[in-house]
Amino acid sequence: MPSASVSKTLDGDEWQSYFQNFKHSAFRLEVHQVYTMPLEAETLRSFLAGDDKPDGFNSEWHQTIRGHAAAGRTIQRAKLVRLPLTDYSRYLFEWCIPGNVEAGEDYRIVDVTDKAPDLPEQDFWLFDESIVVHLNYRSDGTQINRELLQDPDIGQYLQWRDLAVTVGTPFAEWKRART
């Protein structure tokens, strides 16, 4: 990873403000195969039990995506996956990502099973091609914190974003090819 100093950790409303206030673009690189998110624990259990997806699942985030899309702002993600998919990735692919894509998020899948592109092993958000926030996780997928970087090498993060988007396959296309 390029060097940059951490200016502060982000939580609560301050963290959420980045999703409300970006002007042009938000990009996330997701590198882990499992995320242990307390807010998802119940719905992940339901998915694994074979339950139907709840009505209105993730509707608040979908509303956020639609609002940004209507205003001409883009939200992109690139998720690195290794086959076979983890239970968590199967949950994302069945219950989470389709609604995000339908709402207007550009979600790409980067299959790193056999060959990994030169991408970092660090989750991050890149807002407006100028603000970088690292998302730090324990090995079990539990989030440790979110770090706003001060003076990051923006050129490097833009290269990683561009590479991930270029080698990534749009979610719907990737899913069609797998079924």
XYZ file of N, CA and C in Angstrom:
537
model
N 0.845 -1.189 0.000
C 0.000 0.000 0.000
C 0.881 1.240 0.000
N 0.466 2.269 -0.752
C 1.228 3.510 -0.691
C 1.098 4.127 0.694
N 2.082 4.891 1.053
C 2.030 5.481 2.391
C 1.132 6.709 2.401
N 0.463 6.882 3.494
C -0.372 8.054 3.754
C -0.580 8.072 5.252
N -0.771 9.236 5.794
C -1.021 9.282 7.222
C -2.525 9.269 7.467
N -2.898 8.711 8.586
C -4.303 8.636 8.964
C -4.639 9.905 9.716
N -5.673 10.591 9.251
C -6.036 11.810 9.959
C -7.036 11.527 11.074
N -7.940 10.551 10.841
C -8.895 10.240 11.903
C -9.704 9.008 11.537
N -10.294 8.416 12.555
C -11.239 7.330 12.320
C -12.631 7.949 12.180
N -13.464 7.275 11.408
C -14.803 7.788 11.118
C -15.856 6.862 11.684
N -16.865 7.436 12.323
C -17.983 6.673 12.882
C -19.269 7.469 12.728
N -20.367 6.788 12.929
C -21.679 7.410 13.051
C -22.042 8.367 11.935
N -22.613 9.502 12.324
C -23.089 10.490 11.360
C -21.962 11.034 10.493
N -20.787 11.192 11.081
C -19.660 11.701 10.292
C -19.338 10.736 9.155
N -19.323 9.427 9.430
C -19.075 8.430 8.394
C -20.199 8.453 7.368
N -21.438 8.471 7.823
C -22.586 8.472 6.916
C -22.610 9.707 6.016
N -22.061 10.808 6.488
C -22.085 12.040 5.689
C -21.330 11.882 4.371
N -20.353 11.002 4.327
C -19.627 10.791 3.069
C -20.544 10.217 1.996
N -21.514 9.407 2.388
C -22.462 8.825 1.434
C -23.553 9.819 1.051
N -23.804 10.778 1.888
C -24.824 11.785 1.601
C -24.255 12.952 0.805
N -22.981 13.259 0.986
C -22.431 14.516 0.482
C -21.433 14.408 -0.663
N -21.164 13.209 -1.171
C -20.213 13.190 -2.287
C -20.858 13.867 -3.494
N -20.011 14.467 -4.329
C -20.502 15.304 -5.428
C -20.617 14.569 -6.764
N -19.718 13.607 -7.017
C -19.677 12.981 -8.344
C -19.658 11.460 -8.305
N -18.774 10.903 -7.467
C -18.579 9.457 -7.529
C -18.150 8.875 -6.192
N -18.558 7.619 -6.013
C -18.122 6.834 -4.861
C -17.777 5.449 -5.399
N -16.610 4.961 -5.032
C -16.149 3.646 -5.478
C -15.681 2.863 -4.272
N -16.041 1.579 -4.222
C -15.557 0.709 -3.145
C -14.883 -0.511 -3.729
N -13.731 -0.836 -3.189
C -13.075 -2.107 -3.467
C -13.331 -3.006 -2.266
N -13.932 -4.183 -2.531
C -14.218 -5.175 -1.480
C -13.308 -6.372 -1.723
N -12.421 -6.653 -0.790
C -11.442 -7.717 -1.014
C -11.675 -8.971 -0.181
N -12.429 -8.872 0.893
C -12.613 -10.019 1.775
C -13.722 -10.943 1.266
N -13.605 -12.203 1.616
C -14.609 -13.184 1.212
C -15.726 -13.315 2.243
N -15.475 -12.820 3.444
C -16.464 -12.854 4.525
C -16.393 -11.527 5.269
N -17.568 -10.969 5.514
C -17.697 -9.796 6.374
C -18.643 -10.190 7.497
N -18.239 -9.922 8.721
C -19.063 -10.248 9.881
C -19.658 -8.941 10.386
N -20.832 -8.633 9.852
C -21.468 -7.356 10.144
C -22.667 -7.597 11.062
N -22.673 -7.024 12.261
C -23.775 -7.250 13.193
C -25.146 -6.946 12.593
N -25.249 -5.910 11.772
C -26.545 -5.559 11.186
C -27.034 -6.592 10.177
N -26.143 -7.441 9.688
C -26.515 -8.460 8.710
C -26.695 -9.844 9.325
N -26.367 -10.009 10.579
C -26.352 -11.342 11.194
C -27.693 -12.063 11.062
N -28.775 -11.372 11.357
C -30.091 -12.019 11.314
C -30.488 -12.388 9.886
N -30.286 -11.473 8.938
C -30.686 -11.787 7.559
C -29.759 -12.843 6.944
N -28.497 -12.868 7.337
C -27.602 -13.927 6.859
C -28.080 -15.286 7.376
N -28.462 -15.348 8.653
C -29.005 -16.603 9.208
C -30.261 -17.029 8.461
N -31.133 -16.084 8.166
C -32.360 -16.386 7.421
C -32.038 -16.914 6.029
N -31.098 -16.278 5.359
C -30.692 -16.743 4.026
C -30.182 -18.171 4.100
N -29.288 -18.431 5.047
C -28.691 -19.768 5.169
C -29.732 -20.826 5.559
N -30.795 -20.396 6.230
C -31.875 -21.317 6.611
C -32.833 -21.575 5.442
N -32.635 -20.858 4.331
C -33.493 -21.059 3.168
C -34.750 -20.217 3.175
N -34.818 -19.230 4.054
C -35.989 -18.357 4.115
C -36.056 -17.472 2.871
N -37.238 -16.928 2.622
C -37.418 -15.957 1.543
C -36.838 -14.619 1.989
N -36.343 -13.870 1.010
C -35.830 -12.534 1.304
C -36.991 -11.668 1.797
N -36.801 -10.934 2.887
C -37.871 -10.088 3.424
C -38.279 -8.995 2.431
N -39.549 -8.650 2.433
C -40.020 -7.532 1.616
C -39.299 -6.264 2.052
N -38.936 -5.447 1.092
C -38.281 -4.183 1.403
C -36.852 -4.325 1.864
N -36.261 -5.504 1.655
C -34.893 -5.743 2.115
C -33.935 -4.702 1.538
N -33.194 -4.035 2.408
C -32.158 -3.067 2.047
C -32.726 -1.836 1.336
N -34.001 -1.543 1.533
C -34.662 -0.471 0.785
C -34.080 0.915 1.075
N -33.582 1.136 2.278
C -33.013 2.445 2.595
C -31.768 2.719 1.742
N -30.903 1.710 1.604
C -29.710 1.869 0.772
C -30.110 2.027 -0.697
N -31.113 1.276 -1.126
C -31.567 1.386 -2.515
C -32.098 2.795 -2.802
N -32.774 3.374 -1.850
C -33.268 4.744 -1.996
C -32.097 5.713 -2.131
N -31.044 5.499 -1.343
C -29.849 6.335 -1.429
C -29.223 6.222 -2.819
N -29.086 5.002 -3.318
C -28.508 4.794 -4.650
C -29.348 5.509 -5.708
N -30.662 5.321 -5.652
C -31.550 5.954 -6.639
C -31.422 7.476 -6.615
N -31.336 8.039 -5.423
C -31.186 9.497 -5.307
C -29.908 9.987 -5.950
N -28.806 9.280 -5.699
C -27.540 9.676 -6.315
C -27.601 9.511 -7.828
N -28.152 8.391 -8.287
C -28.243 8.155 -9.741
C -29.090 9.244 -10.401
N -30.202 9.612 -9.790
C -31.069 10.651 -10.355
C -30.356 12.000 -10.442
N -29.406 12.231 -9.528
C -28.646 13.485 -9.515
C -27.384 13.405 -10.381
N -27.181 12.264 -11.058
C -26.027 12.120 -11.939
C -24.754 11.677 -11.236
N -24.870 11.242 -9.998
C -23.694 10.755 -9.261
C -23.628 9.234 -9.397
N -22.410 8.703 -9.424
C -22.241 7.258 -9.606
C -21.741 6.596 -8.333
N -22.234 5.373 -8.134
C -21.733 4.505 -7.074
C -21.287 3.228 -7.770
N -20.020 2.886 -7.568
C -19.451 1.672 -8.148
C -18.817 0.852 -7.045
N -18.836 -0.465 -7.265
C -18.095 -1.373 -6.397
C -17.437 -2.425 -7.255
N -16.354 -2.933 -6.741
C -15.716 -4.102 -7.332
C -15.459 -5.068 -6.189
N -16.015 -6.275 -6.309
C -15.862 -7.308 -5.282
C -14.961 -8.395 -5.807
N -13.876 -8.659 -5.082
C -12.994 -9.769 -5.422
C -13.614 -11.048 -4.874
N -13.693 -12.080 -5.709
C -14.251 -13.351 -5.262
C -13.313 -14.489 -5.618
N -13.354 -15.499 -4.765
C -12.651 -16.758 -5.012
C -13.695 -17.869 -4.984
N -13.601 -18.753 -5.959
C -14.532 -19.880 -6.021
C -13.961 -21.054 -5.256
N -14.772 -21.854 -4.595
C -16.219 -21.683 -4.487
C -16.555 -20.499 -3.587
N -17.730 -19.920 -3.834
C -18.165 -18.769 -3.054
C -18.381 -19.163 -1.597
N -18.054 -18.253 -0.706
C -18.359 -18.453 0.713
C -19.865 -18.298 0.917
N -20.370 -18.767 2.050
C -21.785 -18.566 2.379
C -22.123 -17.078 2.367
N -21.212 -16.271 2.880
C -21.460 -14.834 2.915
C -21.565 -14.276 1.500
N -20.677 -14.669 0.605
C -20.745 -14.178 -0.779
C -22.023 -14.657 -1.456
N -22.439 -15.890 -1.185
C -23.700 -16.374 -1.761
C -24.867 -15.501 -1.281
N -24.849 -15.133 -0.008
C -25.859 -14.231 0.556
C -25.847 -12.893 -0.190
N -24.663 -12.318 -0.371
C -24.557 -11.054 -1.105
C -25.124 -11.187 -2.511
N -24.749 -12.267 -3.189
C -25.114 -12.440 -4.593
C -26.596 -12.725 -4.780
N -27.249 -13.292 -3.779
C -28.678 -13.605 -3.891
C -29.573 -12.514 -3.298
N -29.203 -11.979 -2.147
C -30.088 -11.060 -1.448
C -29.671 -9.589 -1.548
N -28.403 -9.303 -1.642
C -27.943 -7.913 -1.515
C -27.650 -7.231 -2.851
N -26.758 -7.794 -3.608
C -26.268 -7.117 -4.806
C -27.353 -6.903 -5.863
N -28.246 -7.870 -6.140
C -29.240 -7.622 -7.188
C -30.061 -6.344 -6.966
N -30.485 -6.093 -5.750
C -31.247 -4.878 -5.466
C -30.409 -3.623 -5.622
N -29.130 -3.708 -5.247
C -28.237 -2.561 -5.426
C -28.102 -2.221 -6.910
N -27.911 -3.256 -7.730
C -27.758 -3.057 -9.175
C -29.050 -2.494 -9.762
N -30.164 -3.063 -9.360
C -31.459 -2.582 -9.851
C -31.674 -1.112 -9.496
N -31.174 -0.690 -8.346
C -31.315 0.702 -7.904
C -30.361 1.644 -8.638
N -29.335 1.091 -9.312
C -28.430 1.939 -10.089
C -26.961 1.853 -9.737
N -26.589 0.962 -8.832
C -25.179 0.808 -8.483
C -24.481 -0.051 -9.535
N -23.306 0.377 -9.965
C -22.481 -0.392 -10.906
C -21.616 -1.325 -10.059
N -21.983 -2.600 -10.037
C -21.326 -3.581 -9.185
C -20.577 -4.566 -10.074
N -19.267 -4.651 -9.904
C -18.420 -5.517 -10.719
C -17.870 -6.660 -9.878
N -17.709 -7.801 -10.525
C -17.136 -8.972 -9.874
C -15.772 -9.235 -10.498
N -14.764 -9.340 -9.644
C -13.405 -9.639 -10.079
C -13.071 -11.024 -9.532
N -13.096 -12.017 -10.409
C -12.822 -13.404 -10.001
C -11.313 -13.590 -9.906
N -10.843 -13.808 -8.687
C -9.405 -13.965 -8.448
C -9.049 -15.412 -8.114
N -9.925 -16.337 -8.503
C -9.702 -17.753 -8.191
C -8.402 -18.254 -8.793
N -8.195 -17.978 -10.061
C -7.021 -18.498 -10.756
C -5.945 -17.457 -11.015
N -6.335 -16.199 -11.063
C -5.367 -15.147 -11.359
C -5.835 -13.856 -10.710
N -4.980 -13.283 -9.911
C -5.334 -12.042 -9.222
C -4.669 -10.852 -9.909
N -5.464 -9.835 -10.277
C -4.859 -8.619 -10.813
C -4.108 -7.890 -9.706
N -3.329 -6.928 -10.080
C -2.496 -6.188 -9.136
C -3.342 -5.179 -8.353
N -4.153 -5.727 -7.445
C -5.003 -4.900 -6.589
C -4.581 -5.097 -5.139
N -4.823 -4.106 -4.292
C -4.415 -4.233 -2.894
C -5.291 -5.222 -2.140
N -4.811 -5.653 -0.998
C -5.600 -6.504 -0.102
C -6.215 -5.630 0.987
N -6.720 -4.484 0.575
C -7.258 -3.484 1.493
C -8.584 -2.973 0.953
N -9.645 -3.120 1.755
C -10.918 -2.512 1.384
C -10.799 -0.994 1.497
N -11.417 -0.299 0.551
C -11.444 1.159 0.657
C -12.621 1.727 -0.113
N -13.017 2.919 0.289
C -13.935 3.762 -0.470
C -13.115 4.926 -1.015
N -13.404 5.308 -2.244
C -12.806 6.476 -2.885
C -13.965 7.393 -3.273
N -14.031 8.559 -2.637
C -15.108 9.509 -2.890
C -14.595 10.664 -3.740
N -15.317 10.977 -4.810
C -15.014 12.123 -5.670
C -13.561 12.154 -6.141
N -12.998 10.986 -6.317
C -11.629 10.843 -6.819
C -10.613 11.650 -6.004
N -10.947 11.902 -4.729
C -10.041 12.714 -3.923
C -9.987 12.338 -2.447
N -10.956 11.575 -1.967
C -11.026 11.214 -0.544
C -10.958 9.698 -0.444
N -10.027 9.194 0.368
C -9.854 7.752 0.547
C -10.118 7.388 2.002
N -10.972 6.376 2.171
C -11.258 5.845 3.501
C -10.955 4.353 3.469
N -10.015 3.921 4.302
C -9.724 2.495 4.446
C -10.729 1.881 5.398
N -11.187 0.685 5.045
C -12.051 -0.101 5.915
C -11.192 -1.264 6.413
N -10.958 -1.310 7.697
C -10.051 -2.305 8.271
C -10.831 -3.394 8.989
N -10.447 -4.644 8.729
C -11.161 -5.811 9.244
C -10.217 -6.787 9.911
N -10.745 -7.536 10.861
C -10.036 -8.685 11.426
C -10.141 -9.836 10.429
N -9.396 -10.885 10.665
C -9.401 -12.026 9.735
C -10.767 -12.707 9.645
N -11.610 -12.560 10.689
C -12.946 -13.166 10.641
C -13.972 -12.275 9.937
N -13.538 -11.120 9.425
C -14.438 -10.220 8.715
C -15.099 -9.165 9.578
N -14.759 -9.115 10.866
C -15.313 -8.098 11.756
C -14.583 -6.780 11.516
N -15.353 -5.729 11.322
C -14.721 -4.437 11.061
C -14.058 -3.899 12.319
N -12.838 -3.430 12.157
C -12.081 -2.806 13.252
C -12.395 -1.311 13.284
N -12.230 -0.660 12.117
C -12.497 0.778 12.041
C -12.494 1.236 10.586
N -12.774 2.531 10.420
C -12.714 3.198 9.129
C -11.763 4.370 9.297
N -10.759 4.438 8.435
C -9.734 5.465 8.564
C -9.750 6.409 7.366
N -9.971 7.684 7.636
C -9.852 8.712 6.618
C -8.370 8.995 6.435
N -7.854 8.787 5.223
C -6.437 8.993 4.972
C -6.162 10.455 4.641
N -5.077 10.944 5.184
C -4.626 12.293 4.885
C -3.505 12.176 3.866
N -3.590 12.897 2.789
C -2.573 12.912 1.723
C -2.308 11.535 1.119
N -3.359 10.798 0.733
C -3.124 9.518 0.075
C -2.580 9.742 -1.335
N -1.976 8.716 -1.896
C -1.511 8.751 -3.280
C -2.737 8.527 -4.171
N -3.454 9.590 -4.465
C -4.719 9.492 -5.209
C -4.508 8.791 -6.540
N -3.396 9.068 -7.212
C -3.128 8.420 -8.489
C -3.143 6.904 -8.374
N -2.596 6.369 -7.297
C -2.581 4.918 -7.096
C -3.990 4.382 -6.881
N -4.794 5.077 -6.083
C -6.165 4.625 -5.836
C -7.009 4.702 -7.110
N -6.781 5.718 -7.918
C -7.484 5.812 -9.202
C -7.074 4.667 -10.126
N -5.794 4.313 -10.123
C -5.340 3.171 -10.934
C -6.006 1.884 -10.470
N -6.067 1.675 -9.152
C -6.717 0.470 -8.632
C -8.194 0.450 -9.007
N -8.862 1.589 -8.862
C -10.270 1.657 -9.244
C -10.435 1.309 -10.725
N -9.639 1.953 -11.566
C -9.764 1.726 -13.007
C -9.472 0.281 -13.372
N -8.474 -0.313 -12.752
C -8.148 -1.719 -13.016
C -9.302 -2.618 -12.580
N -9.812 -2.402 -11.390
C -10.904 -3.243 -10.880
C -12.139 -3.138 -11.770
N -12.457 -1.940 -12.214
C -13.623 -1.750 -13.074
C -13.377 -2.396 -14.438
N -12.169 -2.263 -14.957
C -11.842 -2.814 -16.274
C -11.849 -4.337 -16.278
N -11.217 -4.967 -15.291
C -11.159 -6.436 -15.267
C -12.403 -7.054 -14.649
N -13.186 -6.254 -13.945
C -14.405 -6.759 -13.330
C -15.501 -6.966 -14.359
N -16.324 -7.937 -14.082
C -17.466 -8.243 -14.937
C -18.713 -7.681 -14.271
N -19.560 -6.958 -15.018
C -20.800 -6.483 -14.402
C -21.535 -7.645 -13.726
N -22.089 -7.385 -12.550
C -22.682 -8.434 -11.727
C -23.667 -9.305 -12.491
N -24.627 -8.703 -13.180
C -25.671 -9.488 -13.874
C -25.042 -10.412 -14.910
N -24.055 -9.914 -15.619
C -23.368 -10.732 -16.632
C -22.606 -11.881 -15.968
N -21.914 -11.605 -14.865
C -21.159 -12.626 -14.160
C -22.105 -13.717 -13.645
N -23.215 -13.276 -13.086
C -24.172 -14.231 -12.522
C -24.796 -15.095 -13.625
N -25.156 -14.501 -14.761
C -25.713 -15.266 -15.878
C -24.733 -16.336 -16.349
N -23.463 -15.996 -16.397
C -22.440 -16.938 -16.859
C -22.238 -18.095 -15.885
N -22.630 -17.915 -14.628
C -22.435 -18.943 -13.603
C -23.655 -19.858 -13.442
N -24.764 -19.507 -14.062
C -25.970 -20.327 -13.879
C -26.317 -21.103 -15.129
